[in-house]
Amino acid sequence: MGVSVLYSAIPPSSTLYSRLQREKAISLLVVSLFPYGCGIFRFFEIDPEEVNEILEDVIETHQETFGSELEADRVIAELRAELRLTRKAYPGIEDRRASLEKTSVEIGERLSQELSRRKFANADKIVEKLMFGDQTLAPTLLSREESLGLISRQLVSEGASILRQIDSETLFARNEDREGWCLDHFERWRDLYLSAAEKNEEILVAVA
């Protein structure tokens, strides 16, 4: 069955991206909120009571980073502003996302087999990077364990080139519900790679 893996494109040229690399509180907040709702760029669109509950829990868990309640409120307000500005500057960024919900193992195995058939060297390693990233978000601020995976622009470009060659119907037939489920997830994931490559974006990754 496998774990659930969540993906969201992020523009490296955005001020949000720049701040994520140098401000631990904002980075930690994005990491903590990433699995909720319909992606980080839509987090504040979910039920306000749920938003408050999640934020309170995050702040309490990482109180040493956020400090006072006033400071925590400032960081949250600044993140909201950055998300809003990023959505305005990069139209559609909130929808450039995908998830492999309990399908990552099956998709990874099928893709590795297909790349091996096509004579790709180290097919398993290629697929692992495509799924979980070749870097981490803000490596100078956060440990690998507390961070998100990051698919670099180079890997996004390489991945798009590889995935563009793959016939999804060949990987997954629709004659069984499970196969159709994997096919749908694979196609959305591939489409994310293609759109992110077209727009020179990177992709954040979380395992939930």
Short mmCIF file of C-alpha atoms in Angstrom, two decimals:
data_model
loop_
_atom_site.label_atom_id
_atom_site.label_comp_id
_atom_site.label_asym_id
_atom_site.label_seq_id
_atom_site.Cartn_x
_atom_site.Cartn_y
_atom_site.Cartn_z
CA MET A 1 0.00 0.00 0.00
CA GLY A 2 2.72 2.50 0.99
CA VAL A 3 2.77 5.86 2.67
CA SER A 4 1.09 9.04 1.44
CA VAL A 5 3.43 11.51 -0.24
CA LEU A 6 2.39 15.13 -0.72
CA TYR A 7 3.80 17.52 -3.31
CA SER A 8 3.53 21.26 -3.93
CA ALA A 9 5.38 23.42 -6.45
CA ILE A 10 7.23 26.46 -5.16
CA PRO A 11 8.92 29.23 -7.20
CA PRO A 12 12.61 29.62 -6.28
CA SER A 13 12.46 33.24 -7.43
CA SER A 14 9.74 34.13 -4.90
CA THR A 15 10.37 36.12 -1.73
CA LEU A 16 8.63 33.29 0.15
CA TYR A 17 11.28 30.83 -1.03
CA SER A 18 14.05 33.23 -0.06
CA ARG A 19 12.64 33.68 3.44
CA LEU A 20 12.21 29.93 3.87
CA GLN A 21 15.96 29.58 3.37
CA ARG A 22 16.92 32.11 6.04
CA GLU A 23 14.10 32.38 8.63
CA LYS A 24 13.67 29.32 10.80
CA ALA A 25 10.28 30.28 12.25
CA ILE A 26 8.67 30.65 8.83
CA SER A 27 10.34 27.47 7.54
CA LEU A 28 9.17 25.49 10.56
CA LEU A 29 5.66 26.88 10.18
CA VAL A 30 5.47 25.84 6.51
CA VAL A 31 6.78 22.36 7.33
CA SER A 32 4.22 21.98 10.13
CA LEU A 33 1.25 23.21 8.07
CA PHE A 34 2.20 21.46 4.83
CA PRO A 35 0.12 18.26 5.33
CA TYR A 36 -3.14 20.05 6.14
CA GLY A 37 -5.96 21.12 3.85
CA CYS A 38 -5.41 21.36 0.11
CA GLY A 39 -1.76 22.38 0.20
CA ILE A 40 0.22 25.10 1.92
CA PHE A 41 -1.06 27.82 -0.42
CA ARG A 42 -4.64 26.98 0.56
CA PHE A 43 -4.10 26.25 4.26
CA PHE A 44 -5.84 29.40 5.48
CA GLU A 45 -8.91 28.56 3.40
CA ILE A 46 -9.94 25.65 5.64
CA ASP A 47 -12.34 26.06 8.57
CA PRO A 48 -11.13 28.96 10.79
CA GLU A 49 -11.60 26.95 13.99
CA GLU A 50 -9.49 24.14 12.58
CA VAL A 51 -6.86 26.65 11.44
CA ASN A 52 -6.65 28.07 14.97
CA GLU A 53 -6.43 24.61 16.57
CA ILE A 54 -3.62 23.55 14.23
CA LEU A 55 -1.70 26.79 14.73
CA GLU A 56 -2.02 26.60 18.52
CA ASP A 57 -0.69 23.05 18.48
CA VAL A 58 2.23 24.00 16.21
CA ILE A 59 3.17 27.00 18.35
CA GLU A 60 2.99 24.98 21.55
CA THR A 61 5.13 22.20 20.06
CA HIS A 62 7.80 24.64 18.83
CA GLN A 63 7.57 27.30 21.52
CA GLU A 64 11.35 27.62 21.71
CA THR A 65 11.37 28.77 18.08
CA PHE A 66 8.29 31.02 18.07
CA GLY A 67 8.90 32.59 21.48
CA SER A 68 6.13 34.83 22.78
CA GLU A 69 2.54 34.74 21.59
CA LEU A 70 3.03 38.15 20.02
CA GLU A 71 6.05 36.92 18.05
CA ALA A 72 4.15 33.80 16.93
CA ASP A 73 1.26 35.97 15.72
CA ARG A 74 3.72 38.13 13.77
CA VAL A 75 5.25 35.10 12.01
CA ILE A 76 1.81 33.71 11.14
CA ALA A 77 0.69 37.06 9.73
CA GLU A 78 3.85 37.35 7.67
CA LEU A 79 3.42 33.83 6.28
CA ARG A 80 -0.17 34.60 5.30
CA ALA A 81 1.02 37.72 3.51
CA GLU A 82 3.80 35.84 1.71
CA LEU A 83 1.41 33.09 0.58
CA ARG A 84 -1.01 35.71 -0.74
CA LEU A 85 1.76 37.59 -2.57
CA THR A 86 3.16 34.38 -4.06
CA ARG A 87 -0.26 33.37 -5.37
CA LYS A 88 -0.64 36.80 -6.96
CA ALA A 89 2.83 36.79 -8.51
CA TYR A 90 2.68 33.17 -9.71
CA PRO A 91 -0.89 32.50 -10.87
CA GLY A 92 -2.11 28.96 -10.27
CA ILE A 93 0.71 28.03 -7.88
CA GLU A 94 -1.88 26.89 -5.32
CA ASP A 95 -3.12 24.23 -7.77
CA ARG A 96 0.28 22.91 -8.80
CA ARG A 97 0.21 20.08 -6.32
CA ALA A 98 -0.28 16.32 -6.19
CA SER A 99 -0.48 13.46 -3.72
CA LEU A 100 0.25 9.76 -3.82
CA GLU A 101 -2.17 8.49 -1.20
CA LYS A 102 -1.04 4.99 -0.22
CA THR A 103 0.12 4.40 -3.79
CA SER A 104 3.78 5.45 -3.67
CA VAL A 105 5.17 1.91 -3.35
CA GLU A 106 3.16 0.51 -6.26
CA ILE A 107 3.84 3.49 -8.49
CA GLY A 108 7.53 3.42 -7.57
CA GLU A 109 7.81 -0.28 -8.37
CA ARG A 110 6.06 0.04 -11.73
CA LEU A 111 8.11 3.07 -12.69
CA SER A 112 11.39 1.41 -11.68
CA GLN A 113 10.52 -1.64 -13.78
CA GLU A 114 9.69 0.57 -16.77
CA LEU A 115 12.92 2.57 -16.47
CA SER A 116 14.92 -0.64 -16.13
CA ARG A 117 13.22 -1.95 -19.26
CA ARG A 118 14.32 1.24 -21.00
CA LYS A 119 17.92 0.60 -19.90
CA PHE A 120 18.15 3.47 -17.39
CA ALA A 121 21.13 2.91 -15.08
CA ASN A 122 20.23 2.95 -11.35
CA ALA A 123 16.50 3.04 -12.08
CA ASP A 124 15.58 2.50 -8.42
CA LYS A 125 17.68 5.48 -7.31
CA ILE A 126 16.22 7.69 -10.02
CA VAL A 127 12.68 6.84 -8.93
CA GLU A 128 13.51 7.37 -5.25
CA LYS A 129 14.78 10.88 -6.00
CA LEU A 130 11.79 11.68 -8.22
CA MET A 131 9.46 10.66 -5.42
CA PHE A 132 11.23 12.03 -2.35
CA GLY A 133 13.55 14.73 -3.66
CA ASP A 134 17.27 15.27 -4.03
CA GLN A 135 17.55 18.05 -1.43
CA THR A 136 15.81 19.32 1.71
CA LEU A 137 14.15 22.63 2.45
CA ALA A 138 16.34 25.10 4.35
CA PRO A 139 19.18 22.66 5.17
CA THR A 140 21.08 25.32 7.13
CA LEU A 141 18.08 25.93 9.41
CA LEU A 142 16.32 22.59 9.82
CA SER A 143 17.55 19.05 10.30
CA ARG A 144 16.65 16.51 7.62
CA GLU A 145 14.23 14.85 10.07
CA GLU A 146 12.22 18.03 10.74
CA SER A 147 12.33 19.42 7.20
CA LEU A 148 10.56 18.79 3.90
CA GLY A 149 12.06 17.10 0.88
CA LEU A 150 12.86 19.34 -2.07
CA ILE A 151 12.99 18.44 -5.75
CA SER A 152 15.50 20.84 -7.30
CA ARG A 153 14.91 22.65 -10.59
CA GLN A 154 17.43 20.38 -12.31
CA LEU A 155 15.68 17.25 -11.07
CA VAL A 156 12.26 18.69 -11.95
CA SER A 157 13.52 19.22 -15.50
CA GLU A 158 15.10 15.76 -15.71
CA GLY A 159 12.04 14.14 -14.15
CA ALA A 160 9.68 15.86 -16.57
CA SER A 161 11.81 14.63 -19.48
CA ILE A 162 11.64 11.06 -18.17
CA LEU A 163 7.95 11.08 -17.22
CA ARG A 164 6.96 12.64 -20.56
CA GLN A 165 8.12 9.41 -22.21
CA ILE A 166 6.02 7.13 -20.00
CA ASP A 167 2.65 5.87 -21.20
CA SER A 168 0.55 5.78 -18.04
CA GLU A 169 -1.92 3.34 -19.56
CA THR A 170 0.95 0.91 -20.07
CA LEU A 171 1.90 1.15 -16.39
CA PHE A 172 -1.62 0.85 -15.00
CA ALA A 173 -4.66 -0.72 -16.60
CA ARG A 174 -8.11 0.35 -15.50
CA ASN A 175 -9.52 -3.14 -15.29
CA GLU A 176 -9.27 -3.07 -11.49
CA ASP A 177 -10.22 -0.30 -9.06
CA ARG A 178 -6.76 -0.33 -7.48
CA GLU A 179 -5.08 0.00 -10.87
CA GLY A 180 -7.30 2.95 -11.77
CA TRP A 181 -6.51 4.60 -8.43
CA CYS A 182 -2.77 4.30 -9.06
CA LEU A 183 -3.16 5.54 -12.63
CA ASP A 184 -5.01 8.68 -11.52
CA HIS A 185 -2.38 9.46 -8.89
CA PHE A 186 0.49 8.82 -11.30
CA GLU A 187 -0.98 11.11 -13.96
CA ARG A 188 -1.52 13.98 -11.50
CA TRP A 189 2.02 13.55 -10.18
CA ARG A 190 3.45 13.50 -13.70
CA ASP A 191 1.40 16.58 -14.64
CA LEU A 192 2.85 18.41 -11.63
CA TYR A 193 6.37 17.64 -12.86
CA LEU A 194 5.52 18.86 -16.36
CA SER A 195 3.92 22.12 -15.20
CA ALA A 196 6.67 22.83 -12.64
CA ALA A 197 9.34 22.22 -15.29
CA GLU A 198 7.59 24.57 -17.69
CA LYS A 199 7.55 27.33 -15.07
CA ASN A 200 11.06 26.68 -13.66
CA GLU A 201 9.69 25.77 -10.24
CA GLU A 202 10.91 23.39 -7.58
CA ILE A 203 8.68 20.94 -5.69
CA LEU A 204 8.31 20.50 -1.94
CA VAL A 205 7.71 16.95 -0.66
CA ALA A 206 6.25 15.60 2.59
CA VAL A 207 5.67 12.02 3.70
CA ALA A 208 2.48 11.78 5.74
#
